[in-house]
Short mmCIF file of C-alpha atoms in Angstrom, two decimals:
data_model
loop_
_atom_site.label_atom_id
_atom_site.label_comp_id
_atom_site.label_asym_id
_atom_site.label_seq_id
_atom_site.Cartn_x
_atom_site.Cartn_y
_atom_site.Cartn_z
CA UNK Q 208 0.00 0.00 0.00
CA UNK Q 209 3.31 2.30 0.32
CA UNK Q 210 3.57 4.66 3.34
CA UNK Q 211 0.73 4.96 5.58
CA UNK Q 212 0.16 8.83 6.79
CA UNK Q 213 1.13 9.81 10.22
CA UNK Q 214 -1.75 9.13 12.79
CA UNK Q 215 -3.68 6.50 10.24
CA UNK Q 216 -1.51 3.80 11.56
CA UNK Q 217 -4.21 2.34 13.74
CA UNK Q 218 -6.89 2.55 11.98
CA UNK Q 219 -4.99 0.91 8.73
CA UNK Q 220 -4.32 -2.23 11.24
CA UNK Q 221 -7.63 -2.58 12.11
CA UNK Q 222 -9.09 -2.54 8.64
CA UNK Q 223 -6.74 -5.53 7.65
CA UNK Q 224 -7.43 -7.50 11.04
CA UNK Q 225 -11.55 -7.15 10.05
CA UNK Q 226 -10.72 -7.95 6.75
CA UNK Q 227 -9.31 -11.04 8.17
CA UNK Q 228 -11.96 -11.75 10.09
CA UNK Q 229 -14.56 -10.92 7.65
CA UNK Q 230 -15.94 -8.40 9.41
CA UNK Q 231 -15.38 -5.24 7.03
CA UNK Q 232 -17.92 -2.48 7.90
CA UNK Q 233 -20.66 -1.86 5.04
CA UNK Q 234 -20.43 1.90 5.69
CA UNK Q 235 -17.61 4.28 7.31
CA UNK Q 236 -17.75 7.80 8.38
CA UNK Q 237 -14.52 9.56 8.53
CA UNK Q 238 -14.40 12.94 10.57
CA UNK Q 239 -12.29 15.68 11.28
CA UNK Q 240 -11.07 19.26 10.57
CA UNK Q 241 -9.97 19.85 6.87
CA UNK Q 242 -6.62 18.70 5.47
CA UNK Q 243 -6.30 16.49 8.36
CA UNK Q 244 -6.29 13.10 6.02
CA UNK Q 245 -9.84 11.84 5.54
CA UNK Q 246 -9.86 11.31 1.70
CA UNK Q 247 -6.41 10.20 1.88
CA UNK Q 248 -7.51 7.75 4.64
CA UNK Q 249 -10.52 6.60 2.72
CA UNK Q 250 -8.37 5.68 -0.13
CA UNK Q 251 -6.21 3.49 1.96
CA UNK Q 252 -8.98 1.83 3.24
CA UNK Q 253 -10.37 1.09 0.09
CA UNK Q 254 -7.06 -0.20 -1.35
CA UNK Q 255 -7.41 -2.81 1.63
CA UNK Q 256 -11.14 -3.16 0.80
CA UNK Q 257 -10.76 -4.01 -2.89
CA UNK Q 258 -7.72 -5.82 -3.16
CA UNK Q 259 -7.49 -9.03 -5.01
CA UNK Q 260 -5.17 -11.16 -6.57
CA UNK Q 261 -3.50 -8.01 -9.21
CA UNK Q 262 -3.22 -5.79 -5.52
CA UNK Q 263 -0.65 -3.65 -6.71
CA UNK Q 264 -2.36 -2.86 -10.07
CA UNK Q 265 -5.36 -2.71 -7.88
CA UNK Q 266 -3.97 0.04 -5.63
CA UNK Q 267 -2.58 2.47 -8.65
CA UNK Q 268 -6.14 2.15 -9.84
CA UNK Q 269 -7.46 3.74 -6.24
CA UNK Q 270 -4.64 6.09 -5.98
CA UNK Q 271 -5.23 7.68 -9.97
CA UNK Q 272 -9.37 7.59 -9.23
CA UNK Q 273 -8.97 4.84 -12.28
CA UNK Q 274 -10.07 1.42 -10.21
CA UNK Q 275 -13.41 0.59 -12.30
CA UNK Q 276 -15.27 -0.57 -8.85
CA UNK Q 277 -13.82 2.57 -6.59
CA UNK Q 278 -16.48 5.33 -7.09
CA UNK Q 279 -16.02 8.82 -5.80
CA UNK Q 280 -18.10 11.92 -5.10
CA UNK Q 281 -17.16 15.08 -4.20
CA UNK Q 282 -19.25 18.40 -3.20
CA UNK Q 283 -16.79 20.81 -4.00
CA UNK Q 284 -18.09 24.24 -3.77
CA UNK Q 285 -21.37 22.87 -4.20
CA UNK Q 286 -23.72 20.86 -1.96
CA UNK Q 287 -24.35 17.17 -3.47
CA UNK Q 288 -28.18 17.02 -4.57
CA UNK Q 289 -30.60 14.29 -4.26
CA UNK Q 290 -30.38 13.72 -8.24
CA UNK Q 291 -26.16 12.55 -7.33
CA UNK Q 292 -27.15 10.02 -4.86
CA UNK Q 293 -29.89 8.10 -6.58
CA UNK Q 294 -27.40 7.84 -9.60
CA UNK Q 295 -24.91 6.37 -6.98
CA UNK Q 296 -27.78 3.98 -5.50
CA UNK Q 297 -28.25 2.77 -9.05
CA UNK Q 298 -24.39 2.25 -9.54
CA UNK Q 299 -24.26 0.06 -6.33
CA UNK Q 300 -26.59 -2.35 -7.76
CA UNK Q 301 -25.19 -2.98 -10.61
CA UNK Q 302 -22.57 -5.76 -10.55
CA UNK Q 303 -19.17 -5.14 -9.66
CA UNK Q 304 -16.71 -4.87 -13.08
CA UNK Q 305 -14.15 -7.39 -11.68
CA UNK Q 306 -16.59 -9.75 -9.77
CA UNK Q 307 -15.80 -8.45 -6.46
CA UNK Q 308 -16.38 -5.42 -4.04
CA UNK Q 309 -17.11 -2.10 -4.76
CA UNK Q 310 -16.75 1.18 -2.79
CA UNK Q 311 -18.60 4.36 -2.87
CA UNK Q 312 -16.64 7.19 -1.59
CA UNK Q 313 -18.65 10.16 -0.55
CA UNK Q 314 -16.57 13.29 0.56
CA UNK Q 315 -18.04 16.20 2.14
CA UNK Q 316 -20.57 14.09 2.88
CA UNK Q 317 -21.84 16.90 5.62
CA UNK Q 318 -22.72 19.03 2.48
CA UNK Q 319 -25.24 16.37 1.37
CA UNK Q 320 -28.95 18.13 1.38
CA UNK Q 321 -31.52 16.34 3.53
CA UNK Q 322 -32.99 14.70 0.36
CA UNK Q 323 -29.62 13.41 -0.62
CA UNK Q 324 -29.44 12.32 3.08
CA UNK Q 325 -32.65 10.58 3.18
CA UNK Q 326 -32.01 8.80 -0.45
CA UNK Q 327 -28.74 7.91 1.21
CA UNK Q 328 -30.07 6.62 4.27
CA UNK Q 329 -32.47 4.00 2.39
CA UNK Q 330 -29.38 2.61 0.74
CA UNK Q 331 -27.80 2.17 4.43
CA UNK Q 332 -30.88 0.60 5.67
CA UNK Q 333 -30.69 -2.39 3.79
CA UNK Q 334 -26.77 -2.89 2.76
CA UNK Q 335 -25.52 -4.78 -0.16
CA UNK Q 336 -23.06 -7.63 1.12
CA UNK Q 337 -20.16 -6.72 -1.28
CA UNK Q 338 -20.62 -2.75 -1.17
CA UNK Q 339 -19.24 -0.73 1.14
CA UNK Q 340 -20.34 3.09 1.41
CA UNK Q 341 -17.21 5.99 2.73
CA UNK Q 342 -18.36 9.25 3.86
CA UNK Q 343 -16.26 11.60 4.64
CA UNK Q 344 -17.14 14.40 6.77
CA UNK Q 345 -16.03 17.92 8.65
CA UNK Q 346 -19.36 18.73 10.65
CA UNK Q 347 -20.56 15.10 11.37
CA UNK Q 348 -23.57 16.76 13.24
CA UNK Q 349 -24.89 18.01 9.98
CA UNK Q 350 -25.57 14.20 8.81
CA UNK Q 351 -28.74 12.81 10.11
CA UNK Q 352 -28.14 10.29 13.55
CA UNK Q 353 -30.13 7.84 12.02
CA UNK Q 354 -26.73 7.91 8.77
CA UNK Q 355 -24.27 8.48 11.55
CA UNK Q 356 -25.53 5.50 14.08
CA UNK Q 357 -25.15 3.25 11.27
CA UNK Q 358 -21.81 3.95 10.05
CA UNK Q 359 -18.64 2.28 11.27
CA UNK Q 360 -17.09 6.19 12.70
CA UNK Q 361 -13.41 7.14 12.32
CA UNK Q 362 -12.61 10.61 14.31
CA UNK Q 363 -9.30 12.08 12.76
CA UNK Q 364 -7.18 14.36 15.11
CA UNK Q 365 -4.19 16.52 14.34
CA UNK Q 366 -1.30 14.94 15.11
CA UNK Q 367 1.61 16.40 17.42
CA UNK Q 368 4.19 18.41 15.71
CA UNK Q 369 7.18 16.16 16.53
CA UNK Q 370 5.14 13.22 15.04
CA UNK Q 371 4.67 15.49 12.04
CA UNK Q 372 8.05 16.96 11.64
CA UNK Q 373 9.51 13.22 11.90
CA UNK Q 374 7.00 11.41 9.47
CA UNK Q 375 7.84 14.19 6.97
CA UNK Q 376 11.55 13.74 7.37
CA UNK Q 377 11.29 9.92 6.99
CA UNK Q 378 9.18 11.01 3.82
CA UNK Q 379 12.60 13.07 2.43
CA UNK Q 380 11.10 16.58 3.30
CA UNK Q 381 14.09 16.90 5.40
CA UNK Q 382 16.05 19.10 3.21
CA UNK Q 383 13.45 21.80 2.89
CA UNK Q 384 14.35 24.81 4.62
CA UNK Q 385 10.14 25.33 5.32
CA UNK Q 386 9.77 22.54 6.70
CA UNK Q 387 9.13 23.51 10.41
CA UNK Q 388 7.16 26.62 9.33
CA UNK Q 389 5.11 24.11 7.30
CA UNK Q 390 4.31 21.71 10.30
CA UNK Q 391 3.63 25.14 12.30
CA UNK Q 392 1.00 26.68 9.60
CA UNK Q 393 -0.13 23.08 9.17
CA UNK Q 394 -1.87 22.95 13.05
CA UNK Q 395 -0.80 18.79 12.99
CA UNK Q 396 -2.74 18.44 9.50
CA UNK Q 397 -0.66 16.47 6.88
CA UNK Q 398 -2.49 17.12 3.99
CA UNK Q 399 -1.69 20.74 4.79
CA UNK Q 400 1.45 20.35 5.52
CA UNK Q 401 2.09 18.82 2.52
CA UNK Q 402 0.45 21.21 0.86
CA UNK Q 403 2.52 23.85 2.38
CA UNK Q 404 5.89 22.03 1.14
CA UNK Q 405 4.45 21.44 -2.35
CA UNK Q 406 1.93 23.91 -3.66
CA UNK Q 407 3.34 26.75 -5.29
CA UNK Q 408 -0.16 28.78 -5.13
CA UNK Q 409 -0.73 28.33 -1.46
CA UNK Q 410 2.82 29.85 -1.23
CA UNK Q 411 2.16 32.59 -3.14
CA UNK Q 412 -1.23 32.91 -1.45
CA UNK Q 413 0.48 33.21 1.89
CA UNK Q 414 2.97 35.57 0.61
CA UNK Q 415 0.64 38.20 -1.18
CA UNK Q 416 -1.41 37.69 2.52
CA UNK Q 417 1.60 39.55 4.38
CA UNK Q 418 1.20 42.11 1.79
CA UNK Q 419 -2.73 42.65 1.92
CA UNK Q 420 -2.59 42.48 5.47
CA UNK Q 421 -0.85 45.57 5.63
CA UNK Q 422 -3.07 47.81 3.63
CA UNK Q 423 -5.85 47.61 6.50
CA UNK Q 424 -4.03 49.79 8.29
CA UNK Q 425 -3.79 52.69 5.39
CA UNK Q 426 -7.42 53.28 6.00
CA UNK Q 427 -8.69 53.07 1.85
CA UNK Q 428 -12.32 52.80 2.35
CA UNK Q 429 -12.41 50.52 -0.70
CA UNK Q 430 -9.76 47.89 0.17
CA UNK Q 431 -12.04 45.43 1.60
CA UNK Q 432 -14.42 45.36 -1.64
CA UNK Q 433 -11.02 45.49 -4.15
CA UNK Q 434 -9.72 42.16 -1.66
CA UNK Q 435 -12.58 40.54 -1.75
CA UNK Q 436 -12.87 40.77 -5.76
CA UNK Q 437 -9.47 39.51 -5.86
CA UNK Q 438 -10.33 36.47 -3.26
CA UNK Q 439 -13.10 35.52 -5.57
CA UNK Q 440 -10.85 34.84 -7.88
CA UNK Q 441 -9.05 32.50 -5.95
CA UNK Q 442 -11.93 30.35 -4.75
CA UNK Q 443 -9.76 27.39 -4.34
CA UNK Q 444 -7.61 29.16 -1.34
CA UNK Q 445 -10.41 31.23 -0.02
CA UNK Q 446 -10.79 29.45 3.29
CA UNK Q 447 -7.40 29.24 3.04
CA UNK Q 448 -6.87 32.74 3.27
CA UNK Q 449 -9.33 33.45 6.33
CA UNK Q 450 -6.99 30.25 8.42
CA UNK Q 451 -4.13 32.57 7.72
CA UNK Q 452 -5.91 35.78 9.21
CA UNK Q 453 -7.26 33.75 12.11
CA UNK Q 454 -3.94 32.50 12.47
CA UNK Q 455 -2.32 35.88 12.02
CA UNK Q 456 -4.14 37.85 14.54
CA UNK Q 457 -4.22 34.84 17.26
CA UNK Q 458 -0.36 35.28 16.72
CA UNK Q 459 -0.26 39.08 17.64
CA UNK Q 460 -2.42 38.23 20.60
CA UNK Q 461 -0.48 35.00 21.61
CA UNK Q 462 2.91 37.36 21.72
CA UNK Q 463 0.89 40.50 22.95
CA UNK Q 464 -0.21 38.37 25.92
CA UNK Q 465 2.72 36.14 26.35
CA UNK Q 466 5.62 37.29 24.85
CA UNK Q 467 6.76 33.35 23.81
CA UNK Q 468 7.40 33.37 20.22
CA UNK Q 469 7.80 29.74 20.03
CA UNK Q 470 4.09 29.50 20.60
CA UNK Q 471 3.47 31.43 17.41
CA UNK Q 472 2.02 30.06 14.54
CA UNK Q 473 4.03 32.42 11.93
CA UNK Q 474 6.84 32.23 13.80
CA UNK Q 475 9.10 33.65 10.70
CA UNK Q 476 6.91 37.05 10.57
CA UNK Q 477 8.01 38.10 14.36
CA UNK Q 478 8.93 41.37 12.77
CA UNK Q 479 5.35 42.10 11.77
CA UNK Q 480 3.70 41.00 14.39
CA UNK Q 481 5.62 42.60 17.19
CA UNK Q 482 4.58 45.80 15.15
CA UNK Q 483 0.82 45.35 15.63
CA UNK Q 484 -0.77 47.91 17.97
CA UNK Q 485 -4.13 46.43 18.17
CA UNK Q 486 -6.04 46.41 21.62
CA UNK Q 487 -6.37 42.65 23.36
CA UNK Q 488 -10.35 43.59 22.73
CA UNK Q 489 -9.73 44.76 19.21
CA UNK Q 490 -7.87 41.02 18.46
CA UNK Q 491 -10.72 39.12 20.06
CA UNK Q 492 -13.31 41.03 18.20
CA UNK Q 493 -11.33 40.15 14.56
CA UNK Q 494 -10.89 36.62 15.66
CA UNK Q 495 -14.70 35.71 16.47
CA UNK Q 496 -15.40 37.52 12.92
CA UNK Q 497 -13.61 35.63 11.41
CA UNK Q 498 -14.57 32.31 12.84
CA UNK Q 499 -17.95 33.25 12.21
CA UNK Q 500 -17.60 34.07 8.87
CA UNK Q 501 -15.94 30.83 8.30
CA UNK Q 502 -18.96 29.33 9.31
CA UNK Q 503 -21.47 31.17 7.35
CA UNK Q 504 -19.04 30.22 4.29
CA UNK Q 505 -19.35 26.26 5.55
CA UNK Q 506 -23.19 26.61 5.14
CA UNK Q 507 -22.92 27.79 1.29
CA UNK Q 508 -23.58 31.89 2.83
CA UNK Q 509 -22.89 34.84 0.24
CA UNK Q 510 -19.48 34.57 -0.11
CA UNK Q 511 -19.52 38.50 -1.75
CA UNK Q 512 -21.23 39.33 1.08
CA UNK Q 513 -19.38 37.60 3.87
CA UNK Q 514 -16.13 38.77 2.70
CA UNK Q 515 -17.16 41.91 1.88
CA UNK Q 516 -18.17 42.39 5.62
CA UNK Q 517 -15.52 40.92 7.76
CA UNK Q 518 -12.98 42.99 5.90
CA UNK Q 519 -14.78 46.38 6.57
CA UNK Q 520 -15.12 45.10 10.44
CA UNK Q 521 -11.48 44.17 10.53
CA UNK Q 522 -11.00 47.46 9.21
CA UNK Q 523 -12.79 49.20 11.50
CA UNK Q 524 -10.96 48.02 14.38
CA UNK Q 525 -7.90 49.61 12.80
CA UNK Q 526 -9.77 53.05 12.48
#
């Protein structure tokens, strides 16, 4: 199967032993916080699931999305409709291509509608012996119990730093002079952290962030409408951006309060953040705004709108 992620290790074992046994759950429900591993995981476990007498073959088909009985859908920036799971239904009951299992991997299953939910939940009720449905999930209390209590559920945690920092040197990341800053930003995620190391837009992203950050403080009544046309643009990194901030101005209050700069998240922009004069009260009020707009953007809110107003409040604060 190659190298399992940091912190899957457990569940990976388990998976084989009820394989073993015979025992393999008909539907699993992976949760936790985003880029912690939960599509990655799913894939492993679907390798195991699948895997016949051709595994290797079997496992490049997983990895590429190529496998002809490993099925995969994905909400994106959309919520998955009613319409997308009665298709899937229909798939399941067809007969598997290679005379064996299939899997139906669901991610962002938490953006399902009800009626998706409910069409889902039929399927669930009365499983098919060689089928096996994967959610994946963020917000496991937006699923209905009645999914959830039928589900085999996986919670996903960040993992500690050193755990991180070592499974990425093992992994050859060693020589990378971001390393630790990655495994900082990352908040024990992998997938982040790897994304950190590897993606050359989420580097740029973070670096034009230092930049924009700055012209809050020059008062231009239409920055926050010119950076939210620019983040809308960028869809792909727009949550991305608002970790950043959150991350950002818990840093100037971390130091503010503490003074420990090994606590800090951005730990290579000291500089700037030793030269933020922003009240405690001031901090606390940006950091709630921008948790809750992180939220509204979670439920499919505006995102014009929510943008549009967190960056005048931010700016207000600097007023």
């Amino acid at each position: 199967m190659g190298q399992v992620f940091v912190g899957h290790e457990d569940y990976v074992r388990e998976f084989c032993q009820r394989k073993e046994e015979g025992a393999l759950p008909h539907c699993l429900l992976i949760t936790g916080p985003q880029g912690v591993g939960k599509a990655r995981l799913a894939k492993d476990l679907a390798k195991i699931y699948l895997a016949g007498d051709q595994k290797d073959q079997s496992d490049l088909q997983v990895e590429s999305g190529n496998h002809p009985d490993f099925h995969q859908l994905c909400a994106g920036e959309e919520t998955i409709k009613k319409q997308e799971i009665v298709d899937l239904i229909e798939e399941s009951q067809k007969t598997s291509y290679l005379g064996g299992r299939q899997v139906f991997l669901i991610q962002e299953a938490d953006q399902l509608t009800v009626q998706g939910q409910n069409a889902l939940l039929k399927t669930l009720e009365e499983p098919q012996s060689q089928v096996a449905i994967f959610l994946t999930a963020v917000h496991e209390g937006q699923l209905l119990d009645t999914i959830v209590s039928r589900a085999r559920v996986i919670p996903l945690h960040p993992v500690r730093e050193e755990d991180l920092l070592a499974w990425l040197k093992d992994q050859g990341y060693g020589t990378k002079e971001s390393l630790k800053d990655a495994v900082s930003l990352s908040g024990g995620c992998l997938e982040k952290a790897l994304a950190y190391l590897e993606d050359e837009d989420w580097i740029r992203l973070r670096a034009e962030f230092f930049q924009k950050i700055q012209d809050f403080k020059r008062k231009s009544r239409d920055f926050p409408f010119v950076l939210t046309e620019d983040l809308l643009t960028k869809k792909a990194y727009l949550k991305d951006f608002l970790l950043l901030m959150a991350q950002y101005y818990r840093d100037i209050l971390v130091y503010k309060t503490l003074g420990d700069q090994d606590l800090l998240v951005h730990r290579d922009k000291l500089v700037l953040i030793q030269g933020e004069t922003l009240k405690n009260s001031s901090l606390y009020t940006i950091i709630k705004d921008i948790q809750e707009s992180f939220t509204f953007l979670e439920r499919n809110g505006n995102s014009r709108l929510v943008l549009e107003g967190l960056f005048i409040k931010i700016q207000e604060e600097y007023l």
